[in-house]
């Protein structure tokens, strides 16, 4: 509204009435859809039967992946072919993967007491839970633990409910006798079939916090989406959407797709079960819509084709896995499961390749957006009339990539989010970011909205990175 114009008569009353009518809806939207969860999201979760967890596990996985690369892809050309990378990227990506496997081979480790562990009786599982917890405490003290850790308990179905709760209690008791609960610690709840199980898990986390002297909200969990009932309930609703909102106070941090349990439950033949199958695409699309805007993160499933055997078998497994990882990234799933040390090589190759390939265009587009926005701001400050535009963060007419693309604020948020994820995993460096965009990490966060006051509170009481 320009100087001299007057508001319509009765506007305040109209706005007040709309505010009253929409107050409950406004509160529900703010509470249920607070936006992206702040902090780093790991690019993978490495699953390991809990009884196989020992000192130096992450480093061992890294060394095994390095040895596999040295044997089967010793140079950039072999590496590029195995990982199906553009030739121009192969050498750069390979050097980054080698550095990653030395410095931080495992980002997220989940100690498995469910399918990968089995039913070994109470005495054995009690002992393994305590041993795994003590080993994790020792790894933390030695500075050798991955930045994200956790355990997968058994399900809350009747047959395994007591054992699931007992394992959580035993593990936490042994861990907390030696060390504090580490940042990034998450519990994985498998085979969820109802939103009631999510509510029960949230309540259980609160009870365990009380029993073990933890701060309220310290325990958080993720849900495995691997049953048909979670995608489509008997009432025709997407149960997974109800699950997202059934855990109060930000306790639910992620939805993890379970490739093989879900496919098998739908009658897919074993040789056709894959992350590329249409049933997997449908389930993940439902998960994606259910989680959008809630702060609950998404994680894709695994490939059971392992890089073992002779050269042809290893290369084929790497090529398959890298393609699946790349496919997931293109569809907005930035995390997935790894089940074998040598899968770290294809995981990081595909992930780094994805971000390195997209870096120049994304950085140029974001820089153009920021510069145009700054220019319009200066114009408005000098002359409101001349600075008025269509309201779209539009394109200019120059020769650079950013000048040929119409950028909306939502697109700028996506570009900033893409670059932020590249920074988090090590595919992009801060000096590169500054040189290409003129922004630092704080500038990216400002564009994505992660720097909003109270943002951490909206994401829940647990640590931001969980």
Short mmCIF file of C-alpha atoms in Angstrom, two decimals:
data_model
loop_
_atom_site.label_atom_id
_atom_site.label_comp_id
_atom_site.label_asym_id
_atom_site.label_seq_id
_atom_site.Cartn_x
_atom_site.Cartn_y
_atom_site.Cartn_z
CA UNK A 1 0.00 0.00 0.00
CA UNK A 2 1.53 3.29 -1.08
CA UNK A 3 1.55 6.53 0.88
CA UNK A 4 -1.84 8.23 0.87
CA UNK A 5 -3.87 5.05 0.34
CA UNK A 6 -6.29 4.08 3.08
CA UNK A 7 -7.26 0.66 4.31
CA UNK A 8 -10.82 -0.45 3.53
CA UNK A 9 -13.34 0.37 6.20
CA UNK A 10 -13.85 -2.47 8.67
CA UNK A 11 -10.63 -4.28 7.70
CA UNK A 12 -9.57 -4.75 11.32
CA UNK A 13 -12.85 -6.44 12.13
CA UNK A 14 -12.58 -8.75 9.13
CA UNK A 15 -9.03 -9.76 10.05
CA UNK A 16 -9.99 -10.30 13.69
CA UNK A 17 -12.85 -12.57 12.68
CA UNK A 18 -10.57 -14.61 10.38
CA UNK A 19 -7.97 -14.84 13.15
CA UNK A 20 -10.58 -16.21 15.53
CA UNK A 21 -11.92 -18.75 13.03
CA UNK A 22 -8.46 -19.98 12.10
CA UNK A 23 -6.70 -19.84 15.49
CA UNK A 24 -6.98 -23.59 16.14
CA UNK A 25 -5.90 -24.45 12.60
CA UNK A 26 -2.95 -22.05 12.85
CA UNK A 27 -1.81 -23.66 16.08
CA UNK A 28 -2.19 -27.18 14.70
CA UNK A 29 -0.19 -26.27 11.59
CA UNK A 30 2.63 -24.71 13.59
CA UNK A 31 2.73 -27.65 16.00
CA UNK A 32 2.43 -30.44 13.44
CA UNK A 33 4.51 -28.95 10.63
CA UNK A 34 7.44 -27.03 12.15
CA UNK A 35 9.66 -27.47 9.08
CA UNK A 36 12.95 -29.27 8.55
CA UNK A 37 14.75 -30.63 11.58
CA UNK A 38 17.95 -28.64 12.15
CA UNK A 39 21.35 -30.31 12.27
CA UNK A 40 23.18 -32.83 10.17
CA UNK A 41 21.48 -35.89 8.74
CA UNK A 42 23.82 -38.85 8.16
CA UNK A 43 23.95 -40.15 4.60
CA UNK A 44 23.66 -43.76 5.74
CA UNK A 45 23.02 -46.10 8.62
CA UNK A 46 25.32 -49.10 8.95
CA UNK A 47 23.53 -52.10 10.46
CA UNK A 48 25.45 -54.65 12.51
CA UNK A 49 24.25 -57.58 14.64
CA UNK A 50 24.85 -56.33 18.18
CA UNK A 51 26.95 -59.30 19.26
CA UNK A 52 29.50 -58.52 16.51
CA UNK A 53 30.20 -55.02 17.80
CA UNK A 54 33.76 -54.63 19.03
CA UNK A 55 36.41 -52.00 19.60
CA UNK A 56 37.45 -50.08 16.50
CA UNK A 57 34.51 -51.32 14.41
CA UNK A 58 34.10 -48.13 12.38
CA UNK A 59 37.79 -48.02 11.52
CA UNK A 60 37.73 -51.69 10.55
CA UNK A 61 34.87 -51.10 8.13
CA UNK A 62 36.77 -48.19 6.62
CA UNK A 63 39.92 -50.25 6.14
CA UNK A 64 37.97 -53.11 4.56
CA UNK A 65 36.33 -50.71 2.13
CA UNK A 66 39.73 -49.20 1.27
CA UNK A 67 41.20 -52.65 0.71
CA UNK A 68 38.34 -53.56 -1.62
CA UNK A 69 38.90 -50.40 -3.63
CA UNK A 70 42.63 -51.05 -3.82
CA UNK A 71 42.01 -54.57 -5.10
CA UNK A 72 39.12 -54.03 -7.51
CA UNK A 73 39.22 -50.30 -8.43
CA UNK A 74 42.80 -49.14 -7.86
CA UNK A 75 42.71 -46.11 -10.15
CA UNK A 76 40.29 -43.35 -11.20
CA UNK A 77 39.30 -45.07 -14.46
CA UNK A 78 38.42 -48.38 -12.77
CA UNK A 79 36.70 -46.52 -9.95
CA UNK A 80 34.60 -44.44 -12.34
CA UNK A 81 33.47 -47.50 -14.30
CA UNK A 82 32.61 -49.46 -11.16
CA UNK A 83 30.60 -46.61 -9.66
CA UNK A 84 29.12 -45.49 -13.00
CA UNK A 85 30.49 -41.96 -12.61
CA UNK A 86 31.16 -39.44 -15.38
CA UNK A 87 34.83 -39.66 -16.38
CA UNK A 88 35.35 -36.00 -15.53
CA UNK A 89 34.31 -36.63 -11.92
CA UNK A 90 35.97 -39.98 -11.23
CA UNK A 91 39.36 -38.81 -9.97
CA UNK A 92 37.95 -36.04 -7.79
CA UNK A 93 35.25 -38.24 -6.27
CA UNK A 94 37.67 -41.11 -5.69
CA UNK A 95 40.08 -38.90 -3.73
CA UNK A 96 37.23 -37.64 -1.57
CA UNK A 97 35.94 -41.18 -0.96
CA UNK A 98 39.40 -42.37 0.11
CA UNK A 99 39.71 -39.45 2.53
CA UNK A 100 36.23 -40.13 3.92
CA UNK A 101 36.97 -43.82 4.50
CA UNK A 102 40.01 -42.82 6.54
CA UNK A 103 38.56 -39.91 8.50
CA UNK A 104 34.91 -40.92 9.06
CA UNK A 105 34.04 -44.24 7.46
CA UNK A 106 30.77 -44.77 9.35
CA UNK A 107 28.42 -41.85 9.95
CA UNK A 108 25.61 -43.71 11.70
CA UNK A 109 25.85 -47.13 13.38
CA UNK A 110 22.84 -49.16 14.46
CA UNK A 111 23.38 -52.15 16.74
CA UNK A 112 20.77 -54.69 15.74
CA UNK A 113 18.85 -56.84 18.20
CA UNK A 114 16.10 -57.70 15.72
CA UNK A 115 16.28 -59.64 12.43
CA UNK A 116 20.06 -59.44 12.15
CA UNK A 117 20.39 -60.81 15.67
CA UNK A 118 17.46 -63.20 16.09
CA UNK A 119 16.06 -64.93 19.16
CA UNK A 120 18.88 -66.27 21.33
CA UNK A 121 17.10 -66.44 24.66
CA UNK A 122 16.91 -63.87 27.44
CA UNK A 123 20.24 -64.62 29.10
CA UNK A 124 22.21 -64.28 25.88
CA UNK A 125 20.44 -61.09 24.76
CA UNK A 126 20.80 -59.51 28.20
CA UNK A 127 24.53 -60.21 28.12
CA UNK A 128 24.92 -58.95 24.55
CA UNK A 129 22.98 -55.76 25.33
CA UNK A 130 25.25 -54.99 28.28
CA UNK A 131 28.41 -55.84 26.33
CA UNK A 132 27.39 -53.70 23.33
CA UNK A 133 26.59 -50.78 25.63
CA UNK A 134 29.95 -51.03 27.43
CA UNK A 135 31.77 -51.25 24.10
CA UNK A 136 29.96 -48.17 22.84
CA UNK A 137 30.95 -46.30 26.00
CA UNK A 138 34.58 -47.31 25.46
CA UNK A 139 34.45 -46.18 21.82
CA UNK A 140 33.04 -42.82 22.88
CA UNK A 141 35.78 -42.38 25.47
CA UNK A 142 38.43 -43.27 22.87
CA UNK A 143 36.98 -40.85 20.30
CA UNK A 144 36.36 -43.76 17.93
CA UNK A 145 32.55 -43.88 17.93
CA UNK A 146 30.66 -42.70 14.84
CA UNK A 147 28.91 -39.32 15.20
CA UNK A 148 25.50 -41.05 15.22
CA UNK A 149 24.74 -44.31 17.01
CA UNK A 150 21.82 -46.31 18.32
CA UNK A 151 20.19 -49.69 18.52
CA UNK A 152 17.33 -51.52 16.89
CA UNK A 153 15.22 -53.38 19.41
CA UNK A 154 12.61 -55.98 18.61
CA UNK A 155 9.08 -54.87 17.74
CA UNK A 156 6.26 -53.94 20.08
CA UNK A 157 4.10 -56.75 18.72
CA UNK A 158 2.86 -59.06 21.52
CA UNK A 159 5.36 -61.85 20.88
CA UNK A 160 8.45 -59.62 21.22
CA UNK A 161 7.17 -56.67 23.26
CA UNK A 162 8.65 -57.72 26.60
CA UNK A 163 12.00 -58.57 25.04
CA UNK A 164 12.16 -55.22 23.23
CA UNK A 165 11.60 -53.25 26.42
CA UNK A 166 13.99 -55.45 28.41
CA UNK A 167 16.80 -54.94 25.87
CA UNK A 168 16.37 -51.18 25.87
CA UNK A 169 16.46 -51.11 29.67
CA UNK A 170 19.53 -53.38 29.88
CA UNK A 171 21.42 -51.42 27.22
CA UNK A 172 20.69 -48.00 28.70
CA UNK A 173 21.56 -49.17 32.20
CA UNK A 174 24.96 -50.48 31.15
CA UNK A 175 25.72 -47.47 28.93
CA UNK A 176 24.76 -44.82 31.46
CA UNK A 177 26.76 -46.43 34.25
CA UNK A 178 29.87 -45.48 32.25
CA UNK A 179 29.04 -42.46 30.13
CA UNK A 180 26.35 -39.94 29.28
CA UNK A 181 23.87 -40.64 26.52
CA UNK A 182 25.74 -39.56 23.38
CA UNK A 183 24.39 -36.91 21.04
CA UNK A 184 22.91 -38.50 17.96
CA UNK A 185 21.72 -41.62 19.81
CA UNK A 186 18.53 -43.08 18.27
CA UNK A 187 16.40 -46.17 18.89
CA UNK A 188 14.94 -47.92 15.83
CA UNK A 189 11.47 -49.44 16.26
CA UNK A 190 10.80 -52.14 13.64
CA UNK A 191 7.66 -53.70 12.15
CA UNK A 192 5.31 -50.93 13.27
CA UNK A 193 1.69 -51.62 12.32
CA UNK A 194 -0.24 -48.81 14.03
CA UNK A 195 0.00 -45.27 15.31
CA UNK A 196 -0.77 -46.68 18.76
CA UNK A 197 2.61 -48.41 18.76
CA UNK A 198 4.28 -45.06 18.09
CA UNK A 199 2.39 -43.47 20.97
CA UNK A 200 3.37 -46.39 23.21
CA UNK A 201 7.02 -46.05 22.17
CA UNK A 202 6.98 -42.35 22.98
CA UNK A 203 5.53 -43.14 26.41
CA UNK A 204 8.13 -45.89 26.94
CA UNK A 205 10.95 -43.45 26.15
CA UNK A 206 9.61 -41.15 28.85
CA UNK A 207 9.46 -43.96 31.39
CA UNK A 208 13.01 -45.07 30.56
CA UNK A 209 14.22 -41.49 30.97
CA UNK A 210 12.70 -41.40 34.44
CA UNK A 211 14.17 -44.79 35.36
CA UNK A 212 17.68 -43.91 34.21
CA UNK A 213 17.86 -40.28 35.27
CA UNK A 214 17.83 -38.79 31.76
CA UNK A 215 16.53 -35.37 30.84
CA UNK A 216 13.00 -35.35 29.43
CA UNK A 217 13.14 -35.72 25.66
CA UNK A 218 16.64 -37.22 25.63
CA UNK A 219 15.48 -40.50 24.08
CA UNK A 220 14.29 -40.29 20.50
CA UNK A 221 13.38 -42.99 18.00
CA UNK A 222 12.76 -43.75 14.35
CA UNK A 223 10.13 -46.02 12.83
CA UNK A 224 10.74 -48.69 10.24
CA UNK A 225 8.12 -48.62 7.51
CA UNK A 226 8.00 -52.26 6.47
CA UNK A 227 4.39 -53.40 6.91
CA UNK A 228 1.48 -52.83 4.50
CA UNK A 229 -0.72 -51.62 7.37
CA UNK A 230 1.50 -48.57 7.77
CA UNK A 231 1.08 -47.47 4.17
CA UNK A 232 -2.66 -48.16 3.91
CA UNK A 233 -4.79 -48.95 6.92
CA UNK A 234 -8.09 -50.84 6.95
CA UNK A 235 -9.88 -47.49 7.11
CA UNK A 236 -8.28 -46.36 3.86
CA UNK A 237 -5.97 -43.85 5.56
CA UNK A 238 -2.20 -43.62 5.31
CA UNK A 239 -1.36 -44.87 8.79
CA UNK A 240 2.21 -43.62 8.51
CA UNK A 241 0.92 -40.04 8.49
CA UNK A 242 -0.85 -40.71 11.79
CA UNK A 243 2.35 -42.22 13.15
CA UNK A 244 4.28 -39.04 12.36
CA UNK A 245 1.92 -37.05 14.57
CA UNK A 246 1.41 -39.71 17.26
CA UNK A 247 4.76 -39.12 18.97
CA UNK A 248 4.65 -35.84 20.82
CA UNK A 249 7.50 -33.48 21.68
CA UNK A 250 9.67 -34.36 18.68
CA UNK A 251 10.50 -37.90 19.80
CA UNK A 252 9.98 -39.40 16.36
CA UNK A 253 12.95 -38.37 14.22
CA UNK A 254 12.80 -40.58 11.15
CA UNK A 255 10.97 -43.02 8.88
CA UNK A 256 13.15 -45.85 7.54
CA UNK A 257 11.91 -47.91 4.62
CA UNK A 258 12.30 -51.68 5.03
CA UNK A 259 12.91 -53.05 1.55
CA UNK A 260 12.54 -56.77 2.01
CA UNK A 261 9.94 -57.16 4.76
CA UNK A 262 7.61 -54.78 2.92
CA UNK A 263 8.13 -56.40 -0.49
CA UNK A 264 7.67 -59.88 0.93
CA UNK A 265 4.48 -58.84 2.71
CA UNK A 266 3.06 -57.77 -0.66
CA UNK A 267 3.92 -61.11 -2.25
CA UNK A 268 6.80 -59.89 -4.40
CA UNK A 269 9.02 -62.80 -5.49
CA UNK A 270 12.36 -62.82 -3.70
CA UNK A 271 14.38 -62.29 -6.88
CA UNK A 272 12.29 -59.17 -7.70
CA UNK A 273 12.51 -57.50 -4.31
CA UNK A 274 14.41 -54.26 -4.81
CA UNK A 275 14.46 -50.56 -4.06
CA UNK A 276 13.56 -50.09 -7.74
CA UNK A 277 10.34 -52.12 -7.58
CA UNK A 278 7.09 -50.15 -8.05
CA UNK A 279 5.83 -51.19 -4.60
CA UNK A 280 8.92 -49.58 -3.08
CA UNK A 281 8.37 -46.39 -5.05
CA UNK A 282 4.74 -46.21 -3.92
CA UNK A 283 5.55 -46.79 -0.25
CA UNK A 284 8.31 -44.20 -0.24
CA UNK A 285 6.10 -41.65 -1.99
CA UNK A 286 3.50 -42.07 0.77
CA UNK A 287 6.24 -41.74 3.42
CA UNK A 288 7.56 -38.61 1.72
CA UNK A 289 4.21 -36.84 1.72
CA UNK A 290 3.47 -37.93 5.29
CA UNK A 291 6.78 -36.55 6.61
CA UNK A 292 6.93 -33.35 4.56
CA UNK A 293 7.27 -30.28 6.75
CA UNK A 294 7.13 -32.22 10.02
CA UNK A 295 10.83 -32.41 10.86
CA UNK A 296 10.71 -36.21 10.54
CA UNK A 297 13.48 -37.38 8.22
CA UNK A 298 13.43 -40.07 5.56
CA UNK A 299 15.79 -43.00 5.11
CA UNK A 300 15.80 -45.51 2.27
CA UNK A 301 16.36 -49.23 2.62
CA UNK A 302 19.23 -51.53 1.73
CA UNK A 303 20.57 -53.66 -1.09
CA UNK A 304 21.16 -57.30 -0.22
CA UNK A 305 23.49 -57.79 -3.20
CA UNK A 306 26.80 -57.64 -1.37
CA UNK A 307 30.21 -56.76 -2.90
CA UNK A 308 31.79 -60.15 -2.24
CA UNK A 309 33.41 -62.86 -4.39
CA UNK A 310 35.50 -62.29 -7.49
CA UNK A 311 36.09 -59.12 -9.45
CA UNK A 312 32.97 -59.37 -11.59
CA UNK A 313 30.73 -59.97 -8.59
CA UNK A 314 32.18 -57.09 -6.58
CA UNK A 315 32.05 -54.62 -9.47
CA UNK A 316 28.48 -55.61 -10.33
CA UNK A 317 27.40 -55.15 -6.70
CA UNK A 318 29.09 -51.74 -6.52
CA UNK A 319 27.50 -50.60 -9.77
CA UNK A 320 24.06 -51.74 -8.60
CA UNK A 321 24.41 -50.17 -5.17
CA UNK A 322 25.76 -46.88 -6.49
CA UNK A 323 22.87 -46.68 -8.92
CA UNK A 324 20.33 -47.34 -6.19
CA UNK A 325 21.90 -44.69 -3.94
CA UNK A 326 21.90 -42.16 -6.76
CA UNK A 327 18.27 -43.00 -7.58
CA UNK A 328 17.28 -42.43 -3.95
CA UNK A 329 19.12 -39.10 -3.81
CA UNK A 330 17.36 -37.93 -6.96
CA UNK A 331 14.03 -38.73 -5.29
CA UNK A 332 14.76 -36.86 -2.07
CA UNK A 333 15.91 -39.75 0.15
CA UNK A 334 19.28 -38.58 1.43
CA UNK A 335 20.01 -41.49 3.75
CA UNK A 336 20.00 -45.28 3.29
CA UNK A 337 21.08 -48.53 4.89
CA UNK A 338 24.45 -50.22 4.39
CA UNK A 339 24.97 -53.84 5.41
CA UNK A 340 28.57 -54.54 4.36
CA UNK A 341 31.87 -52.65 4.78
CA UNK A 342 32.57 -52.51 1.03
CA UNK A 343 29.18 -50.86 0.45
CA UNK A 344 30.69 -47.77 2.06
CA UNK A 345 32.73 -47.29 -1.12
CA UNK A 346 29.69 -47.21 -3.42
CA UNK A 347 27.64 -45.24 -0.89
CA UNK A 348 30.14 -42.39 -0.74
CA UNK A 349 30.99 -42.59 -4.45
CA UNK A 350 27.35 -42.13 -5.44
CA UNK A 351 26.69 -39.50 -2.77
CA UNK A 352 29.77 -37.42 -3.50
CA UNK A 353 29.19 -37.76 -7.22
CA UNK A 354 25.62 -36.52 -6.83
CA UNK A 355 26.68 -33.40 -4.94
CA UNK A 356 29.80 -32.70 -7.00
CA UNK A 357 27.91 -32.99 -10.26
CA UNK A 358 25.17 -30.65 -9.06
CA UNK A 359 27.44 -28.16 -7.29
CA UNK A 360 28.27 -25.69 -10.10
CA UNK A 361 24.70 -25.16 -11.29
CA UNK A 362 23.20 -25.08 -7.79
CA UNK A 363 25.79 -22.60 -6.55
CA UNK A 364 25.38 -20.34 -9.58
CA UNK A 365 21.61 -20.34 -9.29
CA UNK A 366 21.71 -19.59 -5.58
CA UNK A 367 24.24 -16.81 -6.02
CA UNK A 368 22.10 -15.25 -8.73
CA UNK A 369 19.03 -15.43 -6.53
CA UNK A 370 20.80 -13.79 -3.58
CA UNK A 371 22.29 -11.05 -5.73
CA UNK A 372 18.98 -10.25 -7.45
CA UNK A 373 17.18 -10.19 -4.12
CA UNK A 374 19.80 -7.86 -2.67
CA UNK A 375 19.53 -5.62 -5.74
CA UNK A 376 15.78 -5.35 -5.50
CA UNK A 377 16.07 -4.57 -1.82
CA UNK A 378 18.36 -1.67 -2.63
CA UNK A 379 15.99 -0.45 -5.32
CA UNK A 380 13.04 -0.52 -2.94
CA UNK A 381 15.01 1.42 -0.36
CA UNK A 382 15.68 4.13 -2.95
CA UNK A 383 12.34 4.13 -4.71
CA UNK A 384 9.40 2.02 -3.61
CA UNK A 385 7.58 2.52 -6.88
CA UNK A 386 10.51 1.52 -9.07
CA UNK A 387 11.34 -1.43 -6.81
CA UNK A 388 7.84 -2.92 -6.97
CA UNK A 389 7.73 -6.10 -9.01
CA UNK A 390 5.54 -9.07 -9.64
CA UNK A 391 6.34 -10.71 -6.28
CA UNK A 392 8.30 -13.52 -7.92
CA UNK A 393 11.99 -14.06 -7.22
CA UNK A 394 12.53 -13.96 -10.94
CA UNK A 395 15.33 -14.45 -13.40
CA UNK A 396 17.42 -11.88 -15.13
CA UNK A 397 18.55 -11.98 -18.75
CA UNK A 398 22.32 -12.57 -18.48
CA UNK A 399 24.37 -15.42 -19.82
CA UNK A 400 25.03 -17.42 -16.60
CA UNK A 401 22.97 -20.45 -15.59
CA UNK A 402 21.35 -18.55 -12.73
CA UNK A 403 20.16 -15.86 -15.15
CA UNK A 404 18.17 -18.32 -17.25
CA UNK A 405 16.22 -19.98 -14.44
CA UNK A 406 13.17 -18.51 -12.75
CA UNK A 407 13.84 -18.89 -9.03
CA UNK A 408 11.08 -18.90 -6.44
CA UNK A 409 11.88 -18.59 -2.72
CA UNK A 410 10.98 -22.27 -2.34
CA UNK A 411 13.52 -23.19 -5.01
CA UNK A 412 16.16 -21.10 -3.27
CA UNK A 413 15.46 -23.04 -0.05
CA UNK A 414 15.93 -26.29 -1.95
CA UNK A 415 19.20 -25.07 -3.48
CA UNK A 416 20.49 -24.00 -0.06
CA UNK A 417 19.42 -27.34 1.41
CA UNK A 418 21.24 -29.24 -1.33
CA UNK A 419 24.46 -27.33 -0.71
CA UNK A 420 24.09 -27.74 3.06
CA UNK A 421 23.82 -31.51 2.71
CA UNK A 422 26.91 -31.48 0.52
CA UNK A 423 28.77 -29.64 3.25
CA UNK A 424 27.58 -32.01 5.96
CA UNK A 425 28.84 -35.17 4.26
CA UNK A 426 32.13 -33.70 3.04
CA UNK A 427 31.33 -33.56 -0.67
CA UNK A 428 31.61 -29.75 -0.58
CA UNK A 429 33.99 -27.60 1.47
CA UNK A 430 33.21 -24.27 3.10
CA UNK A 431 35.86 -22.40 1.04
CA UNK A 432 34.27 -23.80 -2.12
CA UNK A 433 30.85 -22.72 -0.95
CA UNK A 434 32.02 -19.20 -0.14
CA UNK A 435 33.83 -18.85 -3.46
CA UNK A 436 30.91 -20.08 -5.55
CA UNK A 437 27.99 -18.47 -3.71
CA UNK A 438 29.39 -15.74 -1.48
CA UNK A 439 27.66 -17.47 1.45
CA UNK A 440 28.84 -19.26 4.56
CA UNK A 441 26.93 -21.95 6.44
CA UNK A 442 24.97 -19.36 8.41
CA UNK A 443 23.90 -17.79 5.13
CA UNK A 444 22.64 -21.14 3.86
CA UNK A 445 20.71 -21.73 7.07
CA UNK A 446 19.11 -18.30 6.77
CA UNK A 447 17.81 -19.23 3.32
CA UNK A 448 16.46 -22.60 4.45
CA UNK A 449 14.82 -21.12 7.56
CA UNK A 450 16.88 -23.21 9.98
CA UNK A 451 18.07 -20.07 11.76
CA UNK A 452 14.60 -18.98 12.83
CA UNK A 453 14.25 -18.08 16.53
CA UNK A 454 12.83 -21.01 18.44
CA UNK A 455 13.55 -23.43 15.57
CA UNK A 456 15.21 -25.99 17.85
CA UNK A 457 12.22 -25.92 20.17
CA UNK A 458 9.88 -26.62 17.26
CA UNK A 459 11.97 -29.65 16.35
CA UNK A 460 11.55 -31.09 19.83
CA UNK A 461 13.58 -31.29 23.01
CA UNK A 462 16.15 -33.79 21.77
CA UNK A 463 19.51 -32.64 20.40
CA UNK A 464 19.14 -30.93 17.05
CA UNK A 465 21.22 -33.43 15.14
CA UNK A 466 19.20 -36.49 16.16
#
